[in-house]
Amino acid sequence: MARQRIERLFMLAEKQFGEHPERSDRYIQLARRIGTRNNVRIPRELKQRMCKHCDSYLVPGTNARVRLRKRYVTVTCLTCNKQMRYPYP
Amino acid sequence: MKITPKNLIHHELIGLPVKVVESTNPSLIGIKGNVIDETRNMITIEHDGKEKRVAKKNASFVFTLPEAKVKVDGELLLFQPEDRIRG
C-alpha cells in the first residue's frame, strides 16, 4: 500500500509540474514521509527524479542539471544547488 | 492493487474527484473538484480554479472512483496522511 501511494504521488507530481510546480514538491515531501513512516524505500528510478536535500521534483533540463563524470553521474538541483551522485560502470 | 471502496481510507486521496456533501458549516457543502493537498485536519480541493480548504472534522465527502462513488465520514480521515496507511 505504501509503495502504491509513493508511486501515485510521483505520478501526480509529474502531472502537476507544468502548471503548479509547488504542488509537485509537496507531493514529493508526502511521498518521502510515507516512505520513512512505513519503512518503505523509494524505488531507484523515482529517487533520481527528486532532490534529497530540498524535496523538489526534478525534471532534467528544467530544474536539474545532469552531468556524466568519471565513474558517476551528478545531478545538480537548481533550486538548492546541491548535488546528488550515483555510480555507473 | 488499485483504489477500491474498501481501501480508500488507507489510500492516497490526492488527485481524486470529491464532493463535500455534509458539513456543520453550510457554506462548505457542495464544494467539488480534485483533491490537491491533505494535512491532518484539512483537505484542499480545487473548486472552479480556486483552492478551497475544508476541515475533515464534522464533514462527509463523496469520492468518485472509476467504478464507484464512496461516501466517507471525515472523522475517519483524521490522521496525518502518512499515518493513514494502516489503521
Short mmCIF file of C-alpha atoms in Angstrom, two decimals:
data_model
loop_
_atom_site.label_atom_id
_atom_site.label_comp_id
_atom_site.label_asym_id
_atom_site.label_seq_id
_atom_site.Cartn_x
_atom_site.Cartn_y
_atom_site.Cartn_z
CA MET A 1 0.00 0.00 0.00
CA ALA A 2 2.78 2.43 0.94
CA ARG A 3 4.60 1.58 -2.26
CA GLN A 4 1.48 2.29 -4.33
CA ARG A 5 0.92 5.62 -2.66
CA ILE A 6 4.52 6.65 -3.29
CA GLU A 7 4.20 5.73 -6.96
CA ARG A 8 0.91 7.55 -7.24
CA LEU A 9 2.31 10.69 -5.64
CA PHE A 10 5.22 10.73 -8.09
CA MET A 11 2.76 10.33 -10.96
CA LEU A 12 0.72 13.25 -9.67
CA ALA A 13 3.87 15.31 -9.16
CA GLU A 14 4.74 14.78 -12.81
CA LYS A 15 1.25 15.77 -13.91
CA GLN A 16 1.18 18.97 -11.86
CA PHE A 17 4.71 20.08 -12.67
CA GLY A 18 3.79 22.16 -15.70
CA GLU A 19 1.22 24.36 -14.02
CA HIS A 20 1.81 24.04 -10.29
CA PRO A 21 5.40 23.11 -9.52
CA GLU A 22 4.87 23.89 -5.84
CA ARG A 23 2.32 21.07 -5.68
CA SER A 24 4.85 18.65 -7.16
CA ASP A 25 7.27 19.49 -4.38
CA ARG A 26 4.57 18.96 -1.78
CA TYR A 27 3.75 15.54 -3.24
CA ILE A 28 7.41 14.52 -3.08
CA GLN A 29 7.52 15.63 0.54
CA LEU A 30 4.46 13.49 1.30
CA ALA A 31 5.87 10.51 -0.61
CA ARG A 32 9.10 10.67 1.36
CA ARG A 33 7.20 10.87 4.64
CA ILE A 34 5.15 7.82 3.73
CA GLY A 35 8.40 6.02 2.97
CA THR A 36 10.04 6.96 6.27
CA ARG A 37 7.00 6.28 8.40
CA ASN A 38 6.33 2.87 6.91
CA ASN A 39 9.90 1.79 6.30
CA VAL A 40 9.50 1.51 2.54
CA ARG A 41 12.23 2.62 0.17
CA ILE A 42 11.59 4.96 -2.70
CA PRO A 43 12.30 2.97 -5.88
CA ARG A 44 15.59 3.85 -7.52
CA GLU A 45 14.14 5.20 -10.73
CA LEU A 46 11.92 7.58 -8.76
CA LYS A 47 14.67 8.55 -6.35
CA GLN A 48 16.58 10.00 -9.26
CA ARG A 49 13.69 12.34 -10.01
CA MET A 50 13.69 14.11 -6.67
CA CYS A 51 16.12 16.20 -4.65
CA LYS A 52 17.27 14.52 -1.43
CA HIS A 53 18.12 17.86 0.10
CA CYS A 54 15.11 20.05 -0.55
CA ASP A 55 12.36 17.58 -1.64
CA SER A 56 11.92 19.13 -5.10
CA TYR A 57 10.58 17.17 -8.01
CA LEU A 58 13.38 17.28 -10.59
CA VAL A 59 12.96 17.48 -14.34
CA PRO A 60 16.35 17.28 -16.07
CA GLY A 61 16.80 20.34 -18.26
CA THR A 62 14.28 22.44 -16.33
CA ASN A 63 15.31 22.46 -12.69
CA ALA A 64 18.08 19.87 -12.69
CA ARG A 65 21.40 19.51 -14.43
CA VAL A 66 22.64 16.01 -15.21
CA ARG A 67 26.32 15.53 -15.99
CA LEU A 68 28.38 12.42 -16.56
CA ARG A 69 31.62 12.38 -14.59
CA LYS A 70 34.36 9.78 -14.49
CA ARG A 71 32.55 6.97 -12.70
CA TYR A 72 29.37 8.58 -11.56
CA VAL A 73 26.52 10.78 -12.66
CA THR A 74 25.91 14.03 -10.86
CA VAL A 75 22.50 15.59 -10.67
CA THR A 76 22.50 19.22 -9.57
CA CYS A 77 19.26 20.56 -8.15
CA LEU A 78 18.89 24.09 -9.48
CA THR A 79 16.59 25.03 -6.60
CA CYS A 80 19.10 24.46 -3.81
CA ASN A 81 22.26 23.97 -5.93
CA LYS A 82 23.19 20.78 -4.15
CA GLN A 83 24.39 17.70 -5.94
CA MET A 84 23.46 14.06 -5.82
CA ARG A 85 25.71 11.40 -7.27
CA TYR A 86 25.12 7.85 -8.32
CA PRO A 87 27.56 5.44 -9.91
CA TYR A 88 27.61 3.90 -13.32
CA PRO A 89 30.09 1.30 -14.51
CA MET B 1 -3.96 -3.40 -6.48
CA LYS B 2 -5.86 -0.23 -7.10
CA ILE B 3 -8.10 2.01 -5.08
CA THR B 4 -11.30 0.26 -4.01
CA PRO B 5 -14.09 1.44 -1.72
CA LYS B 6 -12.60 -0.83 0.94
CA ASN B 7 -9.06 0.50 0.94
CA LEU B 8 -9.90 4.10 0.07
CA ILE B 9 -9.42 5.40 3.58
CA HIS B 10 -5.89 4.00 3.63
CA HIS B 11 -5.03 5.08 0.11
CA GLU B 12 -3.88 8.33 -1.43
CA LEU B 13 -6.68 10.87 -1.65
CA ILE B 14 -4.77 13.45 -3.64
CA GLY B 15 -5.93 13.57 -7.24
CA LEU B 16 -9.36 12.04 -6.64
CA PRO B 17 -12.54 13.91 -7.56
CA VAL B 18 -14.50 14.68 -4.43
CA LYS B 19 -17.63 16.49 -3.32
CA VAL B 20 -18.47 17.83 0.12
CA VAL B 21 -21.94 16.55 1.00
CA GLU B 22 -22.25 17.23 4.69
CA SER B 23 -20.67 19.73 6.99
CA THR B 24 -21.62 21.71 10.02
CA ASN B 25 -20.53 24.74 8.03
CA PRO B 26 -23.23 25.15 5.37
CA SER B 27 -21.06 27.30 3.11
CA LEU B 28 -18.73 24.34 2.50
CA ILE B 29 -21.46 21.98 1.30
CA GLY B 30 -21.40 21.49 -2.45
CA ILE B 31 -17.70 22.17 -3.00
CA LYS B 32 -16.41 19.73 -5.57
CA GLY B 33 -13.26 19.16 -7.57
CA ASN B 34 -9.99 17.31 -7.31
CA VAL B 35 -8.13 16.93 -4.05
CA ILE B 36 -4.82 18.76 -4.32
CA ASP B 37 -3.47 18.61 -0.79
CA GLU B 38 -4.11 16.96 2.51
CA THR B 39 -2.99 17.76 6.04
CA ARG B 40 -4.02 16.28 9.37
CA ASN B 41 -7.20 18.27 9.66
CA MET B 42 -7.86 19.77 6.26
CA ILE B 43 -8.38 18.71 2.66
CA THR B 44 -7.63 21.23 -0.08
CA ILE B 45 -9.98 20.98 -3.04
CA GLU B 46 -9.68 22.78 -6.36
CA HIS B 47 -13.15 24.23 -6.94
CA ASP B 48 -13.69 26.35 -10.07
CA GLY B 49 -9.99 27.14 -10.26
CA LYS B 50 -9.81 28.22 -6.64
CA GLU B 51 -8.24 26.33 -3.77
CA LYS B 52 -10.80 25.65 -1.04
CA ARG B 53 -9.73 24.24 2.30
CA VAL B 54 -12.29 22.04 4.02
CA ALA B 55 -11.96 20.69 7.56
CA LYS B 56 -12.22 16.91 7.73
CA LYS B 57 -13.91 17.06 11.09
CA ASN B 58 -17.70 17.41 11.05
CA ALA B 59 -17.92 16.77 7.30
CA SER B 60 -18.63 13.94 4.87
CA PHE B 61 -17.16 13.54 1.44
CA VAL B 62 -18.17 11.60 -1.66
CA PHE B 63 -15.13 10.37 -3.57
CA THR B 64 -15.57 9.30 -7.18
CA LEU B 65 -13.59 6.21 -8.12
CA PRO B 66 -13.57 4.86 -11.69
CA GLU B 67 -16.18 2.24 -10.82
CA ALA B 68 -17.97 3.58 -7.75
CA LYS B 69 -18.83 6.53 -5.59
CA VAL B 70 -17.90 6.26 -1.94
CA LYS B 71 -19.24 8.36 0.89
CA VAL B 72 -16.73 8.79 3.69
CA ASP B 73 -17.17 10.38 7.06
CA GLY B 74 -14.42 12.94 7.50
CA GLU B 75 -13.87 11.69 11.02
CA LEU B 76 -12.29 8.52 9.57
CA LEU B 77 -9.70 10.58 7.74
CA LEU B 78 -8.48 12.50 10.77
CA PHE B 79 -4.84 11.40 10.56
CA GLN B 80 -1.69 12.76 9.08
CA PRO B 81 -1.62 11.44 5.51
CA GLU B 82 1.43 9.28 6.22
CA ASP B 83 -0.23 7.71 9.28
CA ARG B 84 -3.41 6.80 7.43
CA ILE B 85 -1.83 3.73 5.85
CA ARG B 86 -2.85 1.08 8.38
CA GLY B 87 -5.48 1.87 10.95
#
